[in-house]
PDB file of C-alpha atoms in Angstrom:
ATOM      1  CA  UNK A   1      -5.885  -0.291  18.473  1.00 74.00           C
ATOM      2  CA  UNK A   2      -3.142   1.017  16.252  1.00 82.00           C
ATOM      3  CA  UNK A   3      -3.714   4.095  14.143  1.00 91.00           C
ATOM      4  CA  UNK A   4      -1.778   6.269  11.757  1.00 94.00           C
ATOM      5  CA  UNK A   5      -2.476   9.950  11.268  1.00 96.00           C
ATOM      6  CA  UNK A   6      -1.305  12.038   8.377  1.00 96.00           C
ATOM      7  CA  UNK A   7      -2.610  15.440   9.396  1.00 96.00           C
ATOM      8  CA  UNK A   8      -2.203  17.105   6.013  1.00 95.00           C
ATOM      9  CA  UNK A   9      -4.532  15.983   3.246  1.00 95.00           C
ATOM     10  CA  UNK A  10      -2.850  18.259   0.704  1.00 96.00           C
ATOM     11  CA  UNK A  11       0.479  20.060   0.688  1.00 97.00           C
ATOM     12  CA  UNK A  12       1.601  22.516  -1.961  1.00 97.00           C
ATOM     13  CA  UNK A  13       5.248  23.426  -2.418  1.00 97.00           C
ATOM     14  CA  UNK A  14       7.275  25.198  -5.055  1.00 97.00           C
ATOM     15  CA  UNK A  15       9.799  23.263  -7.054  1.00 97.00           C
ATOM     16  CA  UNK A  16      13.174  23.456  -5.313  1.00 97.00           C
ATOM     17  CA  UNK A  17      11.664  24.084  -1.888  1.00 98.00           C
ATOM     18  CA  UNK A  18      12.099  21.717   1.020  1.00 97.00           C
ATOM     19  CA  UNK A  19       9.376  19.293   2.037  1.00 97.00           C
ATOM     20  CA  UNK A  20       8.224  17.688   5.247  1.00 98.00           C
ATOM     21  CA  UNK A  21       5.241  15.344   5.401  1.00 98.00           C
ATOM     22  CA  UNK A  22       3.974  14.483   8.841  1.00 98.00           C
ATOM     23  CA  UNK A  23       3.058  11.087  10.213  1.00 98.00           C
ATOM     24  CA  UNK A  24       1.994  10.272  13.760  1.00 97.00           C
ATOM     25  CA  UNK A  25       1.052   6.878  15.032  1.00 95.00           C
ATOM     26  CA  UNK A  26      -0.553   5.251  18.009  1.00 92.00           C
ATOM     27  CA  UNK A  27       0.805   1.823  18.805  1.00 87.00           C
ATOM     28  CA  UNK A  28       1.418  -0.410  21.794  1.00 78.00           C
ATOM     29  CA  UNK A  29       5.100  -0.878  21.058  1.00 81.00           C
ATOM     30  CA  UNK A  30       7.587   0.495  18.569  1.00 81.00           C
ATOM     31  CA  UNK A  31       6.322  -0.732  15.224  1.00 87.00           C
ATOM     32  CA  UNK A  32       7.972  -1.076  11.886  1.00 92.00           C
ATOM     33  CA  UNK A  33       7.503   2.180   9.981  1.00 94.00           C
ATOM     34  CA  UNK A  34       7.169   2.776   6.255  1.00 95.00           C
ATOM     35  CA  UNK A  35       6.602   5.483   3.701  1.00 97.00           C
ATOM     36  CA  UNK A  36       5.118   4.710   0.292  1.00 97.00           C
ATOM     37  CA  UNK A  37       4.548   6.900  -2.754  1.00 97.00           C
ATOM     38  CA  UNK A  38       1.793   6.528  -5.322  1.00 96.00           C
ATOM     39  CA  UNK A  39       1.946   8.293  -8.661  1.00 93.00           C
ATOM     40  CA  UNK A  40      -1.384   8.927 -10.392  1.00 89.00           C
ATOM     41  CA  UNK A  41      -2.969   5.735 -11.674  1.00 85.00           C
ATOM     42  CA  UNK A  42      -0.196   3.556 -10.266  1.00 89.00           C
ATOM     43  CA  UNK A  43       0.364   1.221  -7.368  1.00 91.00           C
ATOM     44  CA  UNK A  44       2.306   2.188  -4.272  1.00 94.00           C
ATOM     45  CA  UNK A  45       6.102   2.106  -4.168  1.00 95.00           C
ATOM     46  CA  UNK A  46       8.130   1.681  -0.990  1.00 94.00           C
ATOM     47  CA  UNK A  47      10.243   4.793  -0.342  1.00 97.00           C
ATOM     48  CA  UNK A  48      11.899   3.782   2.916  1.00 96.00           C
ATOM     49  CA  UNK A  49      11.425   1.821   6.098  1.00 94.00           C
ATOM     50  CA  UNK A  50      12.543   1.887   9.717  1.00 94.00           C
ATOM     51  CA  UNK A  51      13.098  -1.267  11.704  1.00 91.00           C
ATOM     52  CA  UNK A  52      15.745  -0.379  14.299  1.00 88.00           C
ATOM     53  CA  UNK A  53      19.022   1.431  14.789  1.00 90.00           C
ATOM     54  CA  UNK A  54      19.729   4.872  13.386  1.00 91.00           C
ATOM     55  CA  UNK A  55      16.545   6.900  13.650  1.00 93.00           C
ATOM     56  CA  UNK A  56      17.286   8.819  10.451  1.00 97.00           C
ATOM     57  CA  UNK A  57      16.723   6.563   7.478  1.00 97.00           C
ATOM     58  CA  UNK A  58      17.519   7.224   3.864  1.00 97.00           C
ATOM     59  CA  UNK A  59      15.285   6.104   1.050  1.00 96.00           C
ATOM     60  CA  UNK A  60      14.996   6.233  -2.689  1.00 95.00           C
ATOM     61  CA  UNK A  61      14.472   9.370  -4.783  1.00 95.00           C
ATOM     62  CA  UNK A  62      16.382  11.519  -2.249  1.00 96.00           C
ATOM     63  CA  UNK A  63      13.860  11.102   0.589  1.00 98.00           C
ATOM     64  CA  UNK A  64      14.663  10.597   4.249  1.00 98.00           C
ATOM     65  CA  UNK A  65      12.584  10.110   7.373  1.00 98.00           C
ATOM     66  CA  UNK A  66      13.251  10.504  11.058  1.00 97.00           C
ATOM     67  CA  UNK A  67      11.770   8.310  13.752  1.00 96.00           C
ATOM     68  CA  UNK A  68      11.073  10.159  16.986  1.00 95.00           C
ATOM     69  CA  UNK A  69       9.933   7.755  19.678  1.00 92.00           C
ATOM     70  CA  UNK A  70       9.015  10.488  22.157  1.00 92.00           C
ATOM     71  CA  UNK A  71       6.666  12.085  19.630  1.00 94.00           C
ATOM     72  CA  UNK A  72       5.422   8.859  18.014  1.00 94.00           C
ATOM     73  CA  UNK A  73       6.276  10.417  14.702  1.00 96.00           C
ATOM     74  CA  UNK A  74       7.945   9.368  11.470  1.00 97.00           C
ATOM     75  CA  UNK A  75       8.094  12.452   9.249  1.00 98.00           C
ATOM     76  CA  UNK A  76       9.246  12.307   5.663  1.00 98.00           C
ATOM     77  CA  UNK A  77      11.589  14.969   4.311  1.00 98.00           C
ATOM     78  CA  UNK A  78      13.256  16.032   1.119  1.00 98.00           C
ATOM     79  CA  UNK A  79      15.592  19.020   0.877  1.00 97.00           C
ATOM     80  CA  UNK A  80      14.641  20.078  -2.655  1.00 97.00           C
ATOM     81  CA  UNK A  81      11.430  18.965  -4.341  1.00 98.00           C
ATOM     82  CA  UNK A  82      11.244  18.191  -8.048  1.00 96.00           C
ATOM     83  CA  UNK A  83       8.083  18.447 -10.144  1.00 96.00           C
ATOM     84  CA  UNK A  84       8.153  14.652 -10.552  1.00 95.00           C
ATOM     85  CA  UNK A  85       7.647  14.272  -6.792  1.00 97.00           C
ATOM     86  CA  UNK A  86       4.000  15.280  -7.168  1.00 97.00           C
ATOM     87  CA  UNK A  87       2.141  12.207  -5.916  1.00 97.00           C
ATOM     88  CA  UNK A  88       0.249  10.741  -2.995  1.00 97.00           C
ATOM     89  CA  UNK A  89       2.347   9.730   0.015  1.00 98.00           C
ATOM     90  CA  UNK A  90       1.309   7.120   2.547  1.00 97.00           C
ATOM     91  CA  UNK A  91       2.743   6.431   5.949  1.00 97.00           C
ATOM     92  CA  UNK A  92       2.272   2.921   7.346  1.00 95.00           C
ATOM     93  CA  UNK A  93       3.039   1.178  10.609  1.00 92.00           C
ATOM     94  CA  UNK A  94       3.293  -2.548  11.054  1.00 88.00           C
ATOM     95  CA  UNK A  95       3.703  -5.039  13.868  1.00 81.00           C
ATOM     96  CA  UNK A  96       7.032  -6.685  14.581  1.00 77.00           C
ATOM     97  CA  UNK A  97       5.449 -10.101  14.565  1.00 73.00           C
ATOM     98  CA  UNK A  98       2.212 -11.907  14.061  1.00 71.00           C
ATOM     99  CA  UNK A  99       0.393 -10.945  10.903  1.00 71.00           C
ATOM    100  CA  UNK A 100       2.909  -8.302   9.708  1.00 77.00           C
ATOM    101  CA  UNK A 101      -0.035  -6.470   8.173  1.00 86.00           C
ATOM    102  CA  UNK A 102       0.520  -2.709   8.317  1.00 89.00           C
ATOM    103  CA  UNK A 103      -1.960   0.035   9.043  1.00 91.00           C
ATOM    104  CA  UNK A 104      -1.898   2.769   6.427  1.00 94.00           C
ATOM    105  CA  UNK A 105      -2.532   6.446   6.878  1.00 95.00           C
ATOM    106  CA  UNK A 106      -5.063   8.155   4.616  1.00 94.00           C
ATOM    107  CA  UNK A 107      -2.331   9.768   2.569  1.00 95.00           C
ATOM    108  CA  UNK A 108      -1.031  13.256   1.788  1.00 97.00           C
ATOM    109  CA  UNK A 109      -1.318  14.625  -1.710  1.00 96.00           C
ATOM    110  CA  UNK A 110       1.743  16.628  -2.739  1.00 97.00           C
ATOM    111  CA  UNK A 111       1.292  19.357  -5.322  1.00 97.00           C
ATOM    112  CA  UNK A 112       4.415  20.926  -6.798  1.00 97.00           C
ATOM    113  CA  UNK A 113       4.276  24.370  -8.374  1.00 94.00           C
ATOM    114  CA  UNK A 114       6.848  25.323 -11.013  1.00 88.00           C
TER     115      UNK A 114
ATOM    116  CA  UNK B   1      13.816  -6.090 -10.846  1.00 66.00           C
ATOM    117  CA  UNK B   2      11.235  -7.693  -8.609  1.00 64.00           C
ATOM    118  CA  UNK B   3       7.688  -7.421  -9.739  1.00 91.00           C
ATOM    119  CA  UNK B   4       4.062  -7.821  -8.913  1.00 96.00           C
ATOM    120  CA  UNK B   5       2.015  -7.983 -12.076  1.00 96.00           C
ATOM    121  CA  UNK B   6      -1.713  -7.400 -12.241  1.00 96.00           C
ATOM    122  CA  UNK B   7      -3.168  -8.737 -15.422  1.00 90.00           C
ATOM    123  CA  UNK B   8      -5.401  -5.794 -16.293  1.00 92.00           C
ATOM    124  CA  UNK B   9      -4.956  -2.056 -15.797  1.00 93.00           C
ATOM    125  CA  UNK B  10      -8.570  -1.231 -16.650  1.00 96.00           C
ATOM    126  CA  UNK B  11     -11.674  -3.402 -16.635  1.00 97.00           C
ATOM    127  CA  UNK B  12     -15.302  -2.646 -17.321  1.00 98.00           C
ATOM    128  CA  UNK B  13     -17.798  -5.288 -16.248  1.00 98.00           C
ATOM    129  CA  UNK B  14     -21.556  -5.533 -16.018  1.00 98.00           C
ATOM    130  CA  UNK B  15     -23.520  -5.892 -12.819  1.00 98.00           C
ATOM    131  CA  UNK B  16     -23.907  -9.542 -11.878  1.00 97.00           C
ATOM    132  CA  UNK B  17     -20.866 -10.756 -13.793  1.00 97.00           C
ATOM    133  CA  UNK B  18     -18.258 -12.943 -12.144  1.00 97.00           C
ATOM    134  CA  UNK B  19     -14.965 -11.066 -12.268  1.00 97.00           C
ATOM    135  CA  UNK B  20     -11.441 -12.429 -11.868  1.00 97.00           C
ATOM    136  CA  UNK B  21      -8.524 -10.170 -10.996  1.00 98.00           C
ATOM    137  CA  UNK B  22      -5.173 -11.878 -11.362  1.00 97.00           C
ATOM    138  CA  UNK B  23      -1.937 -11.096  -9.574  1.00 97.00           C
ATOM    139  CA  UNK B  24       1.455 -12.740 -10.075  1.00 97.00           C
ATOM    140  CA  UNK B  25       4.700 -12.089  -8.203  1.00 96.00           C
ATOM    141  CA  UNK B  26       8.180 -13.271  -9.100  1.00 94.00           C
ATOM    142  CA  UNK B  27       9.882 -12.787  -5.736  1.00 89.00           C
ATOM    143  CA  UNK B  28       8.999 -16.107  -4.100  1.00 90.00           C
ATOM    144  CA  UNK B  29       7.151 -14.199  -1.365  1.00 90.00           C
ATOM    145  CA  UNK B  30       4.992 -16.167   1.013  1.00 91.00           C
ATOM    146  CA  UNK B  31       2.572 -13.326   1.717  1.00 92.00           C
ATOM    147  CA  UNK B  32       0.130 -11.846  -0.752  1.00 95.00           C
ATOM    148  CA  UNK B  33      -2.624  -9.302  -0.274  1.00 96.00           C
ATOM    149  CA  UNK B  34      -5.556  -7.683  -2.019  1.00 98.00           C
ATOM    150  CA  UNK B  35      -6.608  -4.130  -1.209  1.00 97.00           C
ATOM    151  CA  UNK B  36      -9.138  -1.762  -2.637  1.00 97.00           C
ATOM    152  CA  UNK B  37      -8.513   1.951  -2.718  1.00 96.00           C
ATOM    153  CA  UNK B  38     -11.276   4.530  -2.774  1.00 94.00           C
ATOM    154  CA  UNK B  39     -11.092   8.320  -2.446  1.00 89.00           C
ATOM    155  CA  UNK B  40     -11.460   9.374   1.159  1.00 85.00           C
ATOM    156  CA  UNK B  41     -11.358   5.798   2.447  1.00 88.00           C
ATOM    157  CA  UNK B  42      -7.710   4.956   1.892  1.00 89.00           C
ATOM    158  CA  UNK B  43      -6.533   1.382   1.467  1.00 94.00           C
ATOM    159  CA  UNK B  44      -8.785  -1.347   2.777  1.00 95.00           C
ATOM    160  CA  UNK B  45      -7.657  -4.941   3.078  1.00 96.00           C
ATOM    161  CA  UNK B  46      -9.937  -7.465   1.378  1.00 97.00           C
ATOM    162  CA  UNK B  47      -8.113 -10.780   1.732  1.00 97.00           C
ATOM    163  CA  UNK B  48      -4.606 -12.032   2.329  1.00 95.00           C
ATOM    164  CA  UNK B  49      -2.696 -15.268   2.136  1.00 95.00           C
ATOM    165  CA  UNK B  50       0.404 -16.541   3.892  1.00 92.00           C
ATOM    166  CA  UNK B  51       0.820 -19.712   1.888  1.00 91.00           C
ATOM    167  CA  UNK B  52      -0.513 -21.751  -0.973  1.00 92.00           C
ATOM    168  CA  UNK B  53      -4.157 -22.721  -0.530  1.00 87.00           C
ATOM    169  CA  UNK B  54      -4.351 -20.553   2.562  1.00 90.00           C
ATOM    170  CA  UNK B  55      -6.500 -17.439   2.849  1.00 94.00           C
ATOM    171  CA  UNK B  56      -7.608 -15.055   5.546  1.00 94.00           C
ATOM    172  CA  UNK B  57     -10.333 -12.425   5.534  1.00 96.00           C
ATOM    173  CA  UNK B  58      -9.308  -8.838   5.788  1.00 95.00           C
ATOM    174  CA  UNK B  59     -11.441  -5.902   6.798  1.00 93.00           C
ATOM    175  CA  UNK B  60     -13.953  -5.970   3.922  1.00 97.00           C
ATOM    176  CA  UNK B  61     -14.247  -9.517   2.496  1.00 97.00           C
ATOM    177  CA  UNK B  62     -17.979  -9.410   1.740  1.00 97.00           C
ATOM    178  CA  UNK B  63     -18.723  -9.975  -1.923  1.00 97.00           C
ATOM    179  CA  UNK B  64     -15.215 -11.248  -2.645  1.00 98.00           C
ATOM    180  CA  UNK B  65     -13.334 -14.525  -2.594  1.00 97.00           C
ATOM    181  CA  UNK B  66      -9.754 -15.458  -3.388  1.00 97.00           C
ATOM    182  CA  UNK B  67      -7.749 -18.340  -4.738  1.00 96.00           C
ATOM    183  CA  UNK B  68      -4.122 -19.224  -4.241  1.00 96.00           C
ATOM    184  CA  UNK B  69      -3.326 -22.467  -6.029  1.00 94.00           C
ATOM    185  CA  UNK B  70       0.321 -21.578  -6.646  1.00 95.00           C
ATOM    186  CA  UNK B  71       2.725 -19.564  -4.523  1.00 94.00           C
ATOM    187  CA  UNK B  72       3.232 -16.891  -7.152  1.00 96.00           C
ATOM    188  CA  UNK B  73      -0.407 -16.293  -8.040  1.00 96.00           C
ATOM    189  CA  UNK B  74      -3.197 -14.776  -5.964  1.00 97.00           C
ATOM    190  CA  UNK B  75      -6.558 -14.209  -7.603  1.00 97.00           C
ATOM    191  CA  UNK B  76      -9.394 -12.020  -6.394  1.00 98.00           C
ATOM    192  CA  UNK B  77     -12.891 -13.046  -7.432  1.00 98.00           C
ATOM    193  CA  UNK B  78     -15.981 -10.896  -7.415  1.00 98.00           C
ATOM    194  CA  UNK B  79     -18.727 -13.502  -7.320  1.00 95.00           C
ATOM    195  CA  UNK B  80     -21.437 -11.188  -8.636  1.00 97.00           C
ATOM    196  CA  UNK B  81     -20.135  -7.739  -9.430  1.00 98.00           C
ATOM    197  CA  UNK B  82     -22.057  -4.759  -8.136  1.00 98.00           C
ATOM    198  CA  UNK B  83     -21.663  -1.060  -8.795  1.00 98.00           C
ATOM    199  CA  UNK B  84     -20.353  -0.464  -5.271  1.00 97.00           C
ATOM    200  CA  UNK B  85     -17.374  -2.615  -6.165  1.00 98.00           C
ATOM    201  CA  UNK B  86     -16.200  -0.024  -8.666  1.00 98.00           C
ATOM    202  CA  UNK B  87     -12.759   0.793  -7.327  1.00 97.00           C
ATOM    203  CA  UNK B  88      -8.991   0.599  -7.733  1.00 96.00           C
ATOM    204  CA  UNK B  89      -7.762  -2.853  -6.721  1.00 97.00           C
ATOM    205  CA  UNK B  90      -4.189  -3.267  -5.578  1.00 97.00           C
ATOM    206  CA  UNK B  91      -2.308  -6.510  -5.142  1.00 97.00           C
ATOM    207  CA  UNK B  92       0.812  -6.681  -2.981  1.00 96.00           C
ATOM    208  CA  UNK B  93       3.304  -9.248  -1.806  1.00 94.00           C
ATOM    209  CA  UNK B  94       5.812  -9.242   1.025  1.00 90.00           C
ATOM    210  CA  UNK B  95       8.479 -11.229   2.774  1.00 85.00           C
ATOM    211  CA  UNK B  96       7.635 -11.169   6.465  1.00 77.00           C
ATOM    212  CA  UNK B  97       7.570  -7.542   7.684  1.00 74.00           C
ATOM    213  CA  UNK B  98       9.945  -6.075   5.136  1.00 78.00           C
ATOM    214  CA  UNK B  99       7.453  -3.901   3.338  1.00 86.00           C
ATOM    215  CA  UNK B 100       5.092  -4.477   0.467  1.00 91.00           C
ATOM    216  CA  UNK B 101       5.746  -4.616  -3.232  1.00 93.00           C
ATOM    217  CA  UNK B 102       2.596  -3.457  -4.995  1.00 95.00           C
ATOM    218  CA  UNK B 103       1.301  -4.090  -8.458  1.00 96.00           C
ATOM    219  CA  UNK B 104       0.244  -1.216 -10.699  1.00 95.00           C
ATOM    220  CA  UNK B 105      -3.394  -1.682  -9.824  1.00 95.00           C
ATOM    221  CA  UNK B 106      -6.553  -2.580 -11.691  1.00 96.00           C
ATOM    222  CA  UNK B 107      -9.190   0.090 -12.065  1.00 96.00           C
ATOM    223  CA  UNK B 108     -12.490  -1.762 -12.191  1.00 98.00           C
ATOM    224  CA  UNK B 109     -15.704  -0.137 -13.282  1.00 98.00           C
ATOM    225  CA  UNK B 110     -18.960  -2.030 -12.812  1.00 98.00           C
ATOM    226  CA  UNK B 111     -21.835  -0.712 -14.908  1.00 97.00           C
TER     227      UNK B 111
END
């Protein structure tokens, strides 16, 4: 069965510092890969997605993620964090056919210190 | 800008009431979904639909039903609300595998 692991429940960074959020997955084949962000009291917003091709994908709000097949990972990065980036981040993996329903990780809460 | 609109941001209902949560999307997406989100449990899929009048059970359908009479609208129904259904409910739509667009969520409290 597929699974998604976000090993860090909470991450604290200082404003202006770089950020990397980890995501590992277990899947039978290369899935579609997603990162979502959820601000407090809001729904989730799609940050970026990987389907094929270049393994470094760019998203909105200055985020990027790198797909590493050998490590079954899809880590999210940002070179300089802003206070407004404080939110919950979810990694998700989805099948390339069939139901298209993704499996979500449990999320990583990002805290940004001034 | 494409949107998924959930009719209520906050709802307070009494135990035993029948509750309707409405979701409308303007993107002509075939697929629509209802999730609930609880601390420590993540997102759990309740029901989904791939077409009008079609519905499929997700991981936790007990105590819920859905209705999809029009392509743009997907309603979640709590037949007899209970306190353990207090949660954040999220509606989403998608075109095939291209990622979800979520609504802002409805925070339901059952007292």
